[in-house]
GROMACS .gro file of C-alpha atoms in nm:
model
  412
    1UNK     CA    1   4.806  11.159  20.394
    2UNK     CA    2   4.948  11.527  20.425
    3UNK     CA    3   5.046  11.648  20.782
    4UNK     CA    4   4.813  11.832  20.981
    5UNK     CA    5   4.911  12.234  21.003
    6UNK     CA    6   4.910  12.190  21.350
    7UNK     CA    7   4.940  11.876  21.596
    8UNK     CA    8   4.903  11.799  22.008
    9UNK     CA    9   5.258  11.691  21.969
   10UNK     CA   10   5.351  12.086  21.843
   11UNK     CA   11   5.175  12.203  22.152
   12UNK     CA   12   5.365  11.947  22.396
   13UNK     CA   13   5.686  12.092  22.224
   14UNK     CA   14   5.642  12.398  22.226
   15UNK     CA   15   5.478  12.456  22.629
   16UNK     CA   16   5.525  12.117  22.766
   17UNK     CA   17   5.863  12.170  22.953
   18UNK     CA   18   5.702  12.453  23.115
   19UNK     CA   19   5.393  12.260  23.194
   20UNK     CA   20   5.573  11.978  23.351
   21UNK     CA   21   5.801  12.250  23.554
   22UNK     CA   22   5.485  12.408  23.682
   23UNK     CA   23   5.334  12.114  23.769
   24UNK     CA   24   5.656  11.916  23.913
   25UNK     CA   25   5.556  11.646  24.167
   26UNK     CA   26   5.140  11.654  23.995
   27UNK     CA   27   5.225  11.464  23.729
   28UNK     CA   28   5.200  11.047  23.707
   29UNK     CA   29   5.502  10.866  23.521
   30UNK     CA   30   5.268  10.744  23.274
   31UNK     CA   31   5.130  11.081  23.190
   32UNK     CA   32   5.541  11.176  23.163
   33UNK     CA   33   5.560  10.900  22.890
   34UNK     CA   34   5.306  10.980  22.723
   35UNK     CA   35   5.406  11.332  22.684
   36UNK     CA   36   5.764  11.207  22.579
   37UNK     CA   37   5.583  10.984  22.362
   38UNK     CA   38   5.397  11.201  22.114
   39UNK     CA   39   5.708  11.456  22.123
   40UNK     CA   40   5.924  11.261  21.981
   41UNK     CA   41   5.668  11.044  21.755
   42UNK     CA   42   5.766  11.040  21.385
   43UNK     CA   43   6.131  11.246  21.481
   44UNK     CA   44   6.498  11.185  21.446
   45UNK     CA   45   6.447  11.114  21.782
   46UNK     CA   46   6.332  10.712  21.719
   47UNK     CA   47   6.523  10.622  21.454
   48UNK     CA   48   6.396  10.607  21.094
   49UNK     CA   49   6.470  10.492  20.721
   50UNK     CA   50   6.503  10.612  20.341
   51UNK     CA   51   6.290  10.408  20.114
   52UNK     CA   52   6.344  10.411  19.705
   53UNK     CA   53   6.129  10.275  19.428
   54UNK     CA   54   6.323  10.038  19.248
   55UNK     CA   55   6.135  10.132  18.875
   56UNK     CA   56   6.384  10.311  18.754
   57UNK     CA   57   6.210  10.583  18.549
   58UNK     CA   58   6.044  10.682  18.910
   59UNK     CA   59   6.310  10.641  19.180
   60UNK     CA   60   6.135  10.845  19.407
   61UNK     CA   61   6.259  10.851  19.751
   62UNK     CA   62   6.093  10.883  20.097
   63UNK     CA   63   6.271  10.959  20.406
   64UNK     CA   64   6.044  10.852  20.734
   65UNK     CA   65   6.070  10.846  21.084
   66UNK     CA   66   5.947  10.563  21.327
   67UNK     CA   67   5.655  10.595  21.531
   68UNK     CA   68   5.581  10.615  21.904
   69UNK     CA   69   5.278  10.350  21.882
   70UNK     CA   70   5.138  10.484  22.219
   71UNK     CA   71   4.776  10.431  22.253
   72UNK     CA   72   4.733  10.805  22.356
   73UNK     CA   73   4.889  10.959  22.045
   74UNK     CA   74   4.687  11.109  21.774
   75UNK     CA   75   4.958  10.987  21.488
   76UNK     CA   76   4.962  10.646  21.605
   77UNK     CA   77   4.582  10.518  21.647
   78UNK     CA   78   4.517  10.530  21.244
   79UNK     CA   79   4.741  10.182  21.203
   80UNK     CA   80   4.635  10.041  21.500
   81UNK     CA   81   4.258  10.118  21.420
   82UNK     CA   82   4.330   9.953  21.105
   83UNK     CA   83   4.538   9.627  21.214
   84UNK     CA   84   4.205   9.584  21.461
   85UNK     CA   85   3.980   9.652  21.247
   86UNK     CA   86   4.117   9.367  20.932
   87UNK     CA   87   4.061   9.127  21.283
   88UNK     CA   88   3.738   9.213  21.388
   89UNK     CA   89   3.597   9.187  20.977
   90UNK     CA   90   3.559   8.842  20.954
   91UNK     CA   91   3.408   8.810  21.282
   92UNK     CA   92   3.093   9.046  21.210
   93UNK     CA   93   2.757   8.832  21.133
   94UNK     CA   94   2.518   8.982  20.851
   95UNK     CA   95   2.232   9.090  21.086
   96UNK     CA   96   2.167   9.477  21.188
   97UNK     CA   97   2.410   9.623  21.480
   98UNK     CA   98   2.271   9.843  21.749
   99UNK     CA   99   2.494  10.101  21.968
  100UNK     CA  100   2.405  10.170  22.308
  101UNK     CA  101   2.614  10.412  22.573
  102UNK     CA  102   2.608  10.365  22.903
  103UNK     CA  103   2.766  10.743  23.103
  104UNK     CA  104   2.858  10.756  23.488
  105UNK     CA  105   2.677  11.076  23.634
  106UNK     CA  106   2.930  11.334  23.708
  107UNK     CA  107   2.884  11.300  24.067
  108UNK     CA  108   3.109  10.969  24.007
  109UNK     CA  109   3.300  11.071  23.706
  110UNK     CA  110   3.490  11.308  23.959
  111UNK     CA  111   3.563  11.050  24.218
  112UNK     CA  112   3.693  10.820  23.887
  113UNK     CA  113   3.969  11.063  23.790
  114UNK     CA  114   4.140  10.958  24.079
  115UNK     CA  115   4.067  10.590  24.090
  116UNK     CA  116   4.045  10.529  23.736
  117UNK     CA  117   4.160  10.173  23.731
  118UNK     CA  118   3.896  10.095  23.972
  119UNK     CA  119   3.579  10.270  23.848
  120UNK     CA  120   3.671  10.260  23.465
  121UNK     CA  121   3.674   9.834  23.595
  122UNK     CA  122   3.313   9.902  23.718
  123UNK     CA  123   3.171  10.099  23.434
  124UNK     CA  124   3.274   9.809  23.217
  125UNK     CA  125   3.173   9.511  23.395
  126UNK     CA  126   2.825   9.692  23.536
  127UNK     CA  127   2.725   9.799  23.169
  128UNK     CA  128   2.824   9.412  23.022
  129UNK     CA  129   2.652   9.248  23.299
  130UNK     CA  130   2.345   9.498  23.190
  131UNK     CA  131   2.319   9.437  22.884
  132UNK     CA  132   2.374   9.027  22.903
  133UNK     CA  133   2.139   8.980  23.147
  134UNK     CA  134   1.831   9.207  23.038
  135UNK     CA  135   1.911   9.030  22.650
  136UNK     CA  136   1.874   8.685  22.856
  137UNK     CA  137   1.605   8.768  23.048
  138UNK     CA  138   1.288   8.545  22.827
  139UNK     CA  139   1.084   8.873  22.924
  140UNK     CA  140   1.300   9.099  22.681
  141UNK     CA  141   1.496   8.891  22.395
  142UNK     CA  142   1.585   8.591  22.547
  143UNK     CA  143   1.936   8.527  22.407
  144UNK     CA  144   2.294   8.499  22.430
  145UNK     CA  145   2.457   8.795  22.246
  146UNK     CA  146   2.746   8.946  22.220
  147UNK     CA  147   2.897   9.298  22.271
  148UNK     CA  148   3.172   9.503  22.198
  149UNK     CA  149   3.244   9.766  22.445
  150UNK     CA  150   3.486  10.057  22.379
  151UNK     CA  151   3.588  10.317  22.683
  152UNK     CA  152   3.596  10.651  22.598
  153UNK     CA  153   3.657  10.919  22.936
  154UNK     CA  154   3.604  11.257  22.739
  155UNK     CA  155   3.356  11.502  22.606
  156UNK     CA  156   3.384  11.689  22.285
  157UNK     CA  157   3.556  11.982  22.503
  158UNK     CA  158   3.808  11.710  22.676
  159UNK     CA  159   3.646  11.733  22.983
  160UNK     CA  160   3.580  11.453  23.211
  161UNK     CA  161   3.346  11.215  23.055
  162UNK     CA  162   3.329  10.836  23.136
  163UNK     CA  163   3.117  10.663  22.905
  164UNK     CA  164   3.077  10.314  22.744
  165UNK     CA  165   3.083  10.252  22.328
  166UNK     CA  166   2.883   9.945  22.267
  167UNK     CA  167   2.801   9.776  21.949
  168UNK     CA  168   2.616   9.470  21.974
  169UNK     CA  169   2.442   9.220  21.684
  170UNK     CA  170   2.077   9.254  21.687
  171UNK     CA  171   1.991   8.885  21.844
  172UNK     CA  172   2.226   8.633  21.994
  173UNK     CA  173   2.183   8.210  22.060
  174UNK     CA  174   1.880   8.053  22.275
  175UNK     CA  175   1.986   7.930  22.586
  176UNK     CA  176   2.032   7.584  22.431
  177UNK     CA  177   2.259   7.737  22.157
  178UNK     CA  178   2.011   7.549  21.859
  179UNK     CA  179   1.845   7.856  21.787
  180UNK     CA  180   1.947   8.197  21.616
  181UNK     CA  181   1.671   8.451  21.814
  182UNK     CA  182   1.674   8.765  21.634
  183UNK     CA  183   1.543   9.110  21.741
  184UNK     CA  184   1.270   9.393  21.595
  185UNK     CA  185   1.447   9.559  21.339
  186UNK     CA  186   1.425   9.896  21.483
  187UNK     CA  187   1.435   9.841  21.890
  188UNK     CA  188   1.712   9.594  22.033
  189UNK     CA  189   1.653   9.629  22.444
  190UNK     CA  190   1.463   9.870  22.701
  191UNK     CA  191   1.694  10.171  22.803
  192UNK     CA  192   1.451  10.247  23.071
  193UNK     CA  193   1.515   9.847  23.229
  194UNK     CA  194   1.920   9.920  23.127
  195UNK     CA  195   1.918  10.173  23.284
  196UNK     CA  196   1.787  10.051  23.701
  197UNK     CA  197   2.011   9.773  23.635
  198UNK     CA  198   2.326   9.957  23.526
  199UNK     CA  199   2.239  10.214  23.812
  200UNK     CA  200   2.214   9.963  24.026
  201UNK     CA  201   2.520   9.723  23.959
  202UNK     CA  202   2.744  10.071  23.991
  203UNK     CA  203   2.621  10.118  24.320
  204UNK     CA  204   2.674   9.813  24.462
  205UNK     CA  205   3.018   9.781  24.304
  206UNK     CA  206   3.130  10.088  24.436
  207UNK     CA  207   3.009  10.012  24.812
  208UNK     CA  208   3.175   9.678  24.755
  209UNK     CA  209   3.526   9.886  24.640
  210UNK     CA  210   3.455  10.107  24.932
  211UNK     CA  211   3.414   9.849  25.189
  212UNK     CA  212   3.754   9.670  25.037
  213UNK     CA  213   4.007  10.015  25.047
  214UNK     CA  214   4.017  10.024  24.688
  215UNK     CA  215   3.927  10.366  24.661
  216UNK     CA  216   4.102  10.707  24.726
  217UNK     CA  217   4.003  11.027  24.831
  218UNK     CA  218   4.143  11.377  24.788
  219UNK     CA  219   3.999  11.744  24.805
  220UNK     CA  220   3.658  11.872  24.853
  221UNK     CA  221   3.613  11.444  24.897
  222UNK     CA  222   3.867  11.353  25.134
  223UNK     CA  223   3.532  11.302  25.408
  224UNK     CA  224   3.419  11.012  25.144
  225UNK     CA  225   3.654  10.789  25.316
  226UNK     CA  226   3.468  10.715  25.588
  227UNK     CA  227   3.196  10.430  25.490
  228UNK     CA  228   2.879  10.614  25.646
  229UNK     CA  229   2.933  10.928  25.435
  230UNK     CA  230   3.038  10.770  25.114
  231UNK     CA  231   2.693  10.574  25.140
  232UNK     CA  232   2.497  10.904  25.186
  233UNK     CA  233   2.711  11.056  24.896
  234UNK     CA  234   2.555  10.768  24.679
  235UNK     CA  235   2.221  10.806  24.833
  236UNK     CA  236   2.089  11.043  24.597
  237UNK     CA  237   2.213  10.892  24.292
  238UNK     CA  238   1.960  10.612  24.348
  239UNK     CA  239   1.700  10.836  24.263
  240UNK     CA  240   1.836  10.978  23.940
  241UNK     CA  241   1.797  10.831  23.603
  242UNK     CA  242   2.127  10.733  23.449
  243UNK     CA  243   2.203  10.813  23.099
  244UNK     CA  244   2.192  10.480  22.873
  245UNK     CA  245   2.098  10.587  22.534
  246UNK     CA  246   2.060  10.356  22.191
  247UNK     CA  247   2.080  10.457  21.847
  248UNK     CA  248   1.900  10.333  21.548
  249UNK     CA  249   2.038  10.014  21.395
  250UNK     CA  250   2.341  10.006  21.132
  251UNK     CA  251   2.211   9.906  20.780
  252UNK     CA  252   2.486   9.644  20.816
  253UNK     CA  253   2.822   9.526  20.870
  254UNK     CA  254   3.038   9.791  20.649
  255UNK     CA  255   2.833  10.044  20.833
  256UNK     CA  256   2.948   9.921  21.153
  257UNK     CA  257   3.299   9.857  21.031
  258UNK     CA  258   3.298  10.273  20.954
  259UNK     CA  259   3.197  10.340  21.263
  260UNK     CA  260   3.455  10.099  21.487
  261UNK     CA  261   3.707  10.269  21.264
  262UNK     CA  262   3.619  10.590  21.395
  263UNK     CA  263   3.552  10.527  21.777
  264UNK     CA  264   3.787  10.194  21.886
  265UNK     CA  265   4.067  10.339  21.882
  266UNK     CA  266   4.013  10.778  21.877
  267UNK     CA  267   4.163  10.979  22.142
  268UNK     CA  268   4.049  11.287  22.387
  269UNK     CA  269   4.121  11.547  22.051
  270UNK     CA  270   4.267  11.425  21.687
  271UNK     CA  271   4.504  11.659  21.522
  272UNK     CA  272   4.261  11.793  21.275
  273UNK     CA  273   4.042  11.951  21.523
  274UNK     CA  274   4.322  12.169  21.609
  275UNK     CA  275   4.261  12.565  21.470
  276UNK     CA  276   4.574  12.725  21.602
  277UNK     CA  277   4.851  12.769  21.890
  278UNK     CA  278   5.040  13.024  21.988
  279UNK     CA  279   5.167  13.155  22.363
  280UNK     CA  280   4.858  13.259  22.471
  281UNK     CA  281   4.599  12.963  22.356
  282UNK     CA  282   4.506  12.670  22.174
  283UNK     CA  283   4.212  12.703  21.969
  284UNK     CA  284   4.050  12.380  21.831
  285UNK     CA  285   3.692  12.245  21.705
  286UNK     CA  286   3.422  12.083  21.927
  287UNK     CA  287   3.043  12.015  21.967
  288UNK     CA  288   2.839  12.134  22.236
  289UNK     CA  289   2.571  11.807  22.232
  290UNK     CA  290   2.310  12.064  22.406
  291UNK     CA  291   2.265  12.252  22.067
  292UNK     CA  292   2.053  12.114  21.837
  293UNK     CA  293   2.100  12.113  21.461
  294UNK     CA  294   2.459  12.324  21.299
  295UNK     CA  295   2.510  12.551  21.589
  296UNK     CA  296   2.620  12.274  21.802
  297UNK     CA  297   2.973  12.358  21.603
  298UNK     CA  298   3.190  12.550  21.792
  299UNK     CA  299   3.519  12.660  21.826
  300UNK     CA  300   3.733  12.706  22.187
  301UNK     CA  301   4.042  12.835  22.303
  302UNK     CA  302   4.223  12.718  22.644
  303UNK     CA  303   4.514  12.848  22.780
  304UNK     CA  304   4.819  12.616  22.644
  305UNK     CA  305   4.895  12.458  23.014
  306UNK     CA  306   4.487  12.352  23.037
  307UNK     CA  307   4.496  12.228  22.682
  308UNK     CA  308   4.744  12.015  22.813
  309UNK     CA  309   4.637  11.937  23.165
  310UNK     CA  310   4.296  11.847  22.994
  311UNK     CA  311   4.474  11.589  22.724
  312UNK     CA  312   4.626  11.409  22.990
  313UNK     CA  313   4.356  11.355  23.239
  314UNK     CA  314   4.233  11.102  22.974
  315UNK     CA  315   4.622  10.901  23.036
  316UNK     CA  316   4.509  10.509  23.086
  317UNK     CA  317   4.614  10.357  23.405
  318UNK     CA  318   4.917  10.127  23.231
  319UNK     CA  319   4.758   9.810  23.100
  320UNK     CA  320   4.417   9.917  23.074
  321UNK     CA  321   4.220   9.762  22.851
  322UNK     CA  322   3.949  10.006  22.692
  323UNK     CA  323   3.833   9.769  22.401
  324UNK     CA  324   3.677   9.428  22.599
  325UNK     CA  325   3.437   9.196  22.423
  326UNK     CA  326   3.166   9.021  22.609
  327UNK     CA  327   2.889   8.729  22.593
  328UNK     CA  328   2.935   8.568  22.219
  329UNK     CA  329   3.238   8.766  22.153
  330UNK     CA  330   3.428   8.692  22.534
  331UNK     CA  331   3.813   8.571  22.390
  332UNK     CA  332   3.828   8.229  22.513
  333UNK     CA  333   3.488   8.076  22.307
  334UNK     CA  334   3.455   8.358  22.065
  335UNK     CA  335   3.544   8.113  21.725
  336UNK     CA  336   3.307   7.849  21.796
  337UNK     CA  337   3.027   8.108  21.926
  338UNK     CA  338   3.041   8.274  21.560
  339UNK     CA  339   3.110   7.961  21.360
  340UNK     CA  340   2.734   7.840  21.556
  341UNK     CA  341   2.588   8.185  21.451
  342UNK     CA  342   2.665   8.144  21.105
  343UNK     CA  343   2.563   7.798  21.065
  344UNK     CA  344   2.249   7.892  21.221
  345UNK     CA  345   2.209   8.188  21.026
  346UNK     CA  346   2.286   7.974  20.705
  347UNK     CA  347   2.597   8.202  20.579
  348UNK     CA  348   2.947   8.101  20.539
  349UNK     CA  349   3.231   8.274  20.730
  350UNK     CA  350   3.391   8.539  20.511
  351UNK     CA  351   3.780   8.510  20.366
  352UNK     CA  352   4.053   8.647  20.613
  353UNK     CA  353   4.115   9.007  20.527
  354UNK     CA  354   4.530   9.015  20.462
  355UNK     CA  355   4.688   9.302  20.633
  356UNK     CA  356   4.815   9.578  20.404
  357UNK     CA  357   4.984   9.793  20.675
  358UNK     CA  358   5.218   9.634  20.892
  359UNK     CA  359   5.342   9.862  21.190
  360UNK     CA  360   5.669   9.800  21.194
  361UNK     CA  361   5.969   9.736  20.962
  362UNK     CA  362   6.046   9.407  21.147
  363UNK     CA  363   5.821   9.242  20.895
  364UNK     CA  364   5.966   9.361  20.623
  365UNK     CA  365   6.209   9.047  20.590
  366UNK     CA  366   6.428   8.963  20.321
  367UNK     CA  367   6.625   8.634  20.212
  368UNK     CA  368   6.999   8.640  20.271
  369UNK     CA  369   7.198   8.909  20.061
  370UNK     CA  370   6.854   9.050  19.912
  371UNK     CA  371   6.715   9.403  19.958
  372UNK     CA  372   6.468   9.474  20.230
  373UNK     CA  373   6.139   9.597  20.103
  374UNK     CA  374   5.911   9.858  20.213
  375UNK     CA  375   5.559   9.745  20.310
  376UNK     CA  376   5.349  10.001  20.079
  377UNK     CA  377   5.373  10.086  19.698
  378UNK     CA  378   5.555  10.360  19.589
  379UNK     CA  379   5.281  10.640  19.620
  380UNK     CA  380   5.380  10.796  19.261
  381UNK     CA  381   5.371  10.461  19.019
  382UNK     CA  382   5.309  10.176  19.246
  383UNK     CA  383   5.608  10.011  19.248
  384UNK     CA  384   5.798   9.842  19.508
  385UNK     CA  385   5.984   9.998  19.752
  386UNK     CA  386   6.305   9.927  19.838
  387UNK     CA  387   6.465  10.035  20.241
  388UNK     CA  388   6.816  10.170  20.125
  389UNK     CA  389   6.904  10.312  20.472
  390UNK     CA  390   6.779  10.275  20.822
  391UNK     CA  391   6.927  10.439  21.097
  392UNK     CA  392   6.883  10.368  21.463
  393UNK     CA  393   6.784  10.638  21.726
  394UNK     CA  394   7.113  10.821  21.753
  395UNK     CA  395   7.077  10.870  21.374
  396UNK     CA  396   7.356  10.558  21.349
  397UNK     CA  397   7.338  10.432  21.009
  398UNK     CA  398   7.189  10.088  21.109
  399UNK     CA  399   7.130   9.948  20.738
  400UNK     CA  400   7.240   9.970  20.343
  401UNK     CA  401   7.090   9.773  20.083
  402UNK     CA  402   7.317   9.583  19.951
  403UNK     CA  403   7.143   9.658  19.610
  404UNK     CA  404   7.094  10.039  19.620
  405UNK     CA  405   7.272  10.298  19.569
  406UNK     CA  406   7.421  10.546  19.822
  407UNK     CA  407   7.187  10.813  19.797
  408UNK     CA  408   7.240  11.156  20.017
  409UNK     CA  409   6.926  11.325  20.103
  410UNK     CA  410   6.952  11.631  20.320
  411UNK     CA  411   6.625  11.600  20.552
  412UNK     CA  412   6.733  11.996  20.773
   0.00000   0.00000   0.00000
């Protein structure tokens, strides 16, 4: 795949050693790695390798450069979308898939930018518990299902914008686990009943945060921390409807497999929404979700600092988990849950998918004496590639194959 004209790491490299001067003693370590992170992602700067087809009427040569592999860098997320994605494959059942969002109101999106481990902790476990318990109630489906929930914190724009990805199998296991209960085609659960109970399992997490300290304050909130007016800050919200919105069914599994690909693991901008950069702005693509129809397509330019400051706001707390699986998908009985569905459903669990792209070159072993290989074909003729020279971050020559030539390529 060519390289995009422009990329977020060209703007970090170009303005962010201004940015972090201006901002000295605002900025969290973690947003400092990142930023290191995607500046020095596929450089000199980590280390890389030549690779040569060994068909010797090609020979063509690749020089490339390691990656970061940070979960916040545009370059990086295509592999790791990938590697999750050959996982989740065999576990999707052949029934329809609905997705259904769950947003905080803005009212508690602002207190979340500065408790993020915290609320981001609620929004999860209050839209899971939602969803399970309205699809067990015998009133609505009935059933056991399961979800996959994907955290996403920004708008189109990069703003502040908490919200919950779910997909979810249309139907799930009876309570006694001998029955496969399946939904209408066309209308999974009640957004309207989602929606009280979501509203309502925020609120009483957050009083219950409140209550324990685990919550900070700064700003035009700094008054929150006192219990009584934190309460009547939340007062109002109880009378608001809460956004929990579901789509129309996928047509079936590959459908949902294109669209996991595109949300699990995307970032607060990708670098081919990016227009242009220079010392005055950063001009990129975005939809404004008020417009209706093509005009909803627009283009905006920030200054280079708040193209920045807004990239980062989106920084995980460190060891966040944003993908989480729930009910029939939950890690620790997820196998035997699926192996039941199936059964029940009378199909037979599809062959492994075998990984095509491995991430790094440490599985690219070799016996003793023999040359390493290259994980992909040679993209001219398809033959193998063979890893002539790797060198280590300080550009030390870390590895010759013993059965390649010496070949000098000038990479300036």
């Amino acid at each position: 795949m060519p390289r995009p004209l422009l990329e977020v790491a060209d703007i970090f490299r170009r303005h962010g050693a201004a940015w972090r001067e201006a901002n000295r003693g605002h900025v969290s370590l973690e947003q400092l790695k990142v930023m290191s992170a995607i500046e020095r992602c596929r450089t000199a700067a980590l280390g890389g390798y030549v690779a040569r087809c060994e068909n010797e009427n090609c020979a063509h040569s690749i020089v490339a450069y390691c990656s970061c592999r940070n979960r916040h860098c545009p370059k990086c997320q295509g592999a790791a979308a990938r590697e999750w994605l050959e996982n989740r494959q065999a576990e999707l059942l052949p029934v329809p898939y609905f997705h259904v969002v769950f947003t905080l109101p803005a009212a508690i999106a602002d207190i979340a930018y500065y408790n993020k481990a915290v609320i981001y902790a609620i929004l999860f476990k209050a839209s899971s518990e939602a969803m399970l318990t309205i699809a067990a109630d015998p009133k609505h489906l009935g059933a056991k299902i399961g979800v996959i929930s994907v955290l996403h914190t920004w708008g189109s724009a990069m703003t502040h914008h908490p919200h919950v990805h779910m997909i979810v199998p249309g139907g799930g296991l009876s309570p006694d686990g001998i029955r496969w209960i399946a939904s209408r085609s066309n209308f999974f659960l009640s957004v309207r009943v989602l929606s009280r109970l979501f509203r309502r399992l925020v609120l009483t997490k957050l009083l219950a945060a409140h209550k324990e300290k685990q919550l900070e304050f700064f700003g035009s909130h700094t008054a929150l921390t006192d219990e009584k007016a934190f309460a009547a800050f939340l007062a109002p919200l109880r009378r608001q409807d809460w956004a929990v919105y579901s789509k129309r069914p996928f047509s079936g599994p590959e459908q949902v497999l294109s669209y996991l690909s595109r949300y699990t693991h995307r970032v607060a901008i990708a670098n081919s929404r990016l227009i242009a950069a220079d010392g005055k702005g950063v001009t990129f693509k975005y939809k404004d979700y008020r417009v209706e129809g093509p005009g909803r397509h627009k283009t905006m330019t920030l200054n280079p600092h708040e193209f920045i400051r807004r990239f980062l706001m989106h920084v995980l707390p460190r060891g966040f988990h944003r993908i989480r699986h729930y009910g029939l998908f939950a890690n620790g009985n997820r196998a035997e849950n699926l192996a039941k569905a199936r059964a029940l459903l009378g199909v037979t669990p599809p062959e492994p998918a075998e990984s095509t792209s491995p991430a790094d070159l440490e599985n690219t072993e070799s016996t003793e004496g023999a040359p390493r290989v290259h994980p992909c074909p040679c993209p001219l003729c398809g033959g193998r590639m063979i890893i002539t020279r790797e060198f280590e971050r300080d550009g030390k020559l870390a590895y010759r194959s013993p059965a390649a030539p010496i070949i000098r390529i000038d990479t300036s």
